[in-house]
Coordinates of C-alpha atoms in Angstrom, one line a residue:
Chain A
G56 CA 125.7 101.7 87.8
E57 CA 122.8 99.8 89.1
S58 CA 120.7 103.1 91.8
V59 CA 116.5 103.1 93.0
G60 CA 115.8 106.5 94.7
L61 CA 112.8 108.0 96.3
H62 CA 112.1 112.3 95.7
L63 CA 110.7 112.4 99.3
P64 CA 112.3 111.2 102.8
T65 CA 108.7 111.7 104.0
L66 CA 105.2 111.9 103.5
S67 CA 102.5 113.7 105.3
V68 CA 98.7 113.4 104.5
Q69 CA 95.0 113.8 106.6
E70 CA 93.2 110.3 106.4
G71 CA 90.7 109.3 103.4
D72 CA 93.1 111.4 100.8
N73 CA 95.0 110.5 98.4
S74 CA 98.7 109.0 99.0
I75 CA 100.8 109.5 96.1
I76 CA 104.7 108.1 96.5
N77 CA 107.6 108.4 94.1
C78 CA 110.9 106.4 92.6
A79 CA 113.6 107.4 90.0
Y80 CA 115.5 104.3 89.2
S81 CA 118.7 104.0 86.3
N82 CA 119.5 103.2 82.5
S83 CA 121.1 100.0 84.2
A84 CA 117.9 99.1 86.8
S85 CA 115.8 95.7 85.3
D86 CA 112.5 95.4 84.3
Y87 CA 110.9 94.5 87.2
F88 CA 109.3 96.2 89.6
I89 CA 108.1 96.1 93.4
W90 CA 106.4 98.0 95.9
Y91 CA 107.1 97.3 99.1
K92 CA 105.9 98.4 103.1
Q93 CA 107.3 97.9 106.3
E94 CA 106.1 98.6 109.4
S95 CA 108.2 99.6 112.6
G96 CA 109.4 96.2 114.0
K97 CA 108.8 94.0 110.9
G98 CA 110.1 92.7 107.7
P99 CA 108.7 94.6 104.1
Q100 CA 105.2 93.1 103.1
F101 CA 105.0 92.6 99.3
I102 CA 102.7 95.2 98.1
I103 CA 102.3 95.3 93.7
D104 CA 104.3 94.7 91.3
I105 CA 105.0 95.2 87.5
R106 CA 107.0 94.5 84.1
S107 CA 108.2 97.1 81.7
N108 CA 105.5 95.6 79.7
M109 CA 103.2 98.2 81.4
D110 CA 102.2 101.9 82.3
K111 CA 99.8 100.5 84.8
R112 CA 98.5 97.9 87.2
Q113 CA 96.0 98.4 90.2
G114 CA 95.1 96.0 93.5
Q115 CA 93.2 96.8 96.0
R116 CA 93.0 100.6 97.0
V117 CA 97.4 100.7 95.1
T118 CA 98.3 101.6 91.8
V119 CA 102.0 101.5 90.4
L120 CA 102.5 103.7 87.7
L121 CA 105.4 103.4 85.4
N122 CA 107.5 105.8 83.1
K123 CA 110.0 103.7 81.2
T124 CA 110.3 107.2 79.0
V125 CA 111.4 109.3 82.4
K126 CA 112.5 106.2 84.5
H127 CA 110.2 107.0 87.0
L128 CA 107.4 104.3 89.8
S129 CA 105.1 105.4 91.5
L130 CA 102.7 103.6 93.7
Q131 CA 99.0 105.5 95.2
I132 CA 97.0 104.5 97.8
A133 CA 93.3 105.7 97.2
A134 CA 92.3 106.3 100.5
T135 CA 94.3 106.3 103.0
Q136 CA 93.7 105.0 106.4
P137 CA 96.2 105.4 109.4
G138 CA 97.1 101.7 108.9
D139 CA 98.8 102.9 105.7
S140 CA 101.7 104.6 107.9
A141 CA 104.8 102.6 106.6
V142 CA 108.0 103.6 104.8
Y143 CA 107.3 102.3 101.8
F144 CA 110.6 101.4 99.9
C145 CA 110.0 100.1 96.2
A146 CA 112.8 98.0 94.2
G147 CA 114.1 96.8 91.1
M148 CA 115.0 93.7 90.1
G149 CA 119.1 94.3 89.1
Q150 CA 122.0 92.4 87.1
G151 CA 121.9 88.4 87.8
G152 CA 118.0 89.1 89.3
K153 CA 119.0 91.1 92.1
L154 CA 116.7 93.2 94.1
I155 CA 117.9 97.0 94.7
F156 CA 116.4 99.0 96.8
G157 CA 115.8 102.7 97.3
Q158 CA 115.8 104.9 100.1
G159 CA 112.2 104.7 101.2
T160 CA 109.6 107.3 102.2
E161 CA 107.4 107.2 105.5
L162 CA 104.2 107.9 105.1
S163 CA 102.4 109.4 107.8
V164 CA 98.5 109.8 108.1
K165 CA 96.9 112.1 109.9
P166 CA 93.4 111.7 111.2
Chain B
S76 CA 102.7 84.6 100.0
A77 CA 105.5 82.4 102.0
V78 CA 105.4 82.3 105.1
I79 CA 108.5 83.0 106.6
S80 CA 109.6 83.3 110.5
Q81 CA 113.3 83.4 111.6
K82 CA 115.0 82.8 114.6
P83 CA 116.2 85.0 117.1
S84 CA 113.4 88.3 116.3
R85 CA 116.3 90.5 119.0
D86 CA 119.3 89.7 120.7
I87 CA 121.8 91.6 122.4
C88 CA 125.5 91.0 122.0
Q89 CA 128.8 90.9 123.5
R90 CA 131.9 92.4 120.7
G91 CA 134.3 89.2 119.9
T92 CA 131.0 87.1 119.2
S93 CA 129.0 85.4 116.6
L94 CA 125.6 85.4 116.5
T95 CA 123.4 82.6 114.3
I96 CA 120.1 83.7 112.5
Q97 CA 118.1 80.8 111.6
C98 CA 115.8 81.0 108.9
Q99 CA 112.8 78.8 107.7
V100 CA 110.2 78.8 104.9
D101 CA 106.6 76.6 105.3
S102 CA 107.4 75.3 101.5
Q103 CA 110.5 74.5 99.2
V104 CA 111.7 77.5 98.0
T105 CA 114.6 78.1 95.2
M106 CA 116.5 80.6 96.4
M107 CA 117.2 82.3 99.5
F108 CA 119.1 85.5 100.2
W109 CA 119.9 87.3 103.4
Y110 CA 120.0 91.4 104.0
R111 CA 120.5 93.8 106.2
Q112 CA 118.9 97.0 106.9
Q113 CA 121.1 99.6 109.4
P114 CA 119.1 101.8 111.6
G115 CA 117.0 104.1 109.2
Q116 CA 117.8 102.9 106.1
S117 CA 117.1 100.7 103.1
L118 CA 117.9 97.1 102.6
T119 CA 121.1 96.1 100.9
L120 CA 121.4 92.6 99.6
I121 CA 124.7 90.5 101.7
A122 CA 123.7 87.3 100.1
T123 CA 122.4 84.8 97.9
A124 CA 122.0 81.2 99.2
N125 CA 120.7 78.0 97.4
Q126 CA 120.4 74.6 98.4
G127 CA 123.7 72.7 97.0
S128 CA 125.6 75.4 95.7
E129 CA 127.9 78.0 98.0
A130 CA 126.5 81.4 99.1
T131 CA 127.1 84.7 96.3
Y132 CA 128.1 86.9 98.4
E133 CA 127.4 90.8 96.7
S134 CA 130.2 93.7 97.0
G135 CA 131.6 95.2 100.4
F136 CA 130.4 91.3 102.0
V137 CA 132.8 87.9 102.3
I138 CA 132.2 84.8 103.3
D139 CA 134.8 84.5 107.0
K140 CA 132.9 87.5 108.1
F141 CA 128.6 86.1 107.8
P142 CA 128.8 82.3 106.3
I143 CA 125.3 80.6 105.1
S144 CA 124.1 77.5 105.1
R145 CA 121.7 76.3 103.2
P146 CA 121.0 72.6 103.9
N147 CA 117.5 71.8 102.3
L148 CA 115.0 74.0 100.1
T149 CA 112.9 74.9 103.8
F150 CA 116.1 76.3 105.7
S151 CA 118.9 78.7 105.9
T152 CA 121.1 79.7 108.7
L153 CA 123.3 83.5 108.5
T154 CA 126.3 84.0 111.0
V155 CA 127.5 87.4 112.0
S156 CA 131.0 87.3 112.8
N157 CA 133.4 88.4 115.5
M158 CA 131.2 90.9 115.6
S159 CA 130.9 94.8 116.1
P160 CA 128.6 97.8 117.0
E161 CA 128.8 98.1 113.4
D162 CA 127.3 95.2 112.8
S163 CA 123.5 96.2 115.0
S164 CA 121.3 95.8 112.1
I165 CA 118.1 94.4 111.1
Y166 CA 119.0 91.2 109.3
L167 CA 116.0 89.6 106.8
C168 CA 115.9 86.8 104.7
S169 CA 114.1 87.2 101.7
V170 CA 112.3 84.6 99.4
E171 CA 111.7 83.7 96.2
R172 CA 109.1 81.7 94.8
T173 CA 109.5 79.8 90.9
R174 CA 105.9 80.1 90.8
L175 CA 105.2 83.3 90.6
A176 CA 108.5 84.5 89.2
N177 CA 110.6 87.2 90.6
E178 CA 108.7 87.7 93.6
Q179 CA 110.3 88.5 96.8
F180 CA 108.6 88.0 100.2
F181 CA 110.5 89.0 103.8
G182 CA 110.6 87.0 107.5
P183 CA 110.0 89.4 110.5
G184 CA 113.5 90.2 110.6
T185 CA 116.3 89.9 113.6
R186 CA 117.5 92.4 115.2
L187 CA 120.7 92.5 116.7
T188 CA 122.5 94.6 118.9
V189 CA 126.4 94.8 119.1
L190 CA 127.4 96.5 122.3

């Protein structure tokens, strides 16, 4: 079947440190993945995406790494700020072009 | 990214009633999606709504419970029918921009509480 799951439900980091949020996907998930950030009371916000023909993609303060061998995806946030506090979801494009979401990791940034 | 608005932003409804949620996009899009996010949980796709055709529902969701309209390329509605407390969730619409293939952008969501 198709599934996308996260390793940890919560993550607490000190302001200024780097954050790493992990995600695993199953064999039948697609070759396209998106990371979303969801703040309280808001809809998910697109952060960054990656296709399976890439191992790494960088944005502003964020990097997504894809390890196809172990079917693992990670989101790295550099110099984490209080405004980064949110729930982060990974999503994989499943059969028929549908997004399958992981359960989410709540990131808390300590000042 | 697309600018997506939803109405209402939140509502409290009585059991057995129905609520229609509106989703408006600032540009024409081919694919629109409706998701449900139950409290403290992830997003689950309800259905895909394409203009000019009937919505395609995911397993566990049926048209009688969640009728969808898609009258044009910038607008869609989702109705939650005959509501029960189990329908209390955030309902989100999203759009896929074909120009930027596969990227999906979300509206702010409608927070529904059923008493």
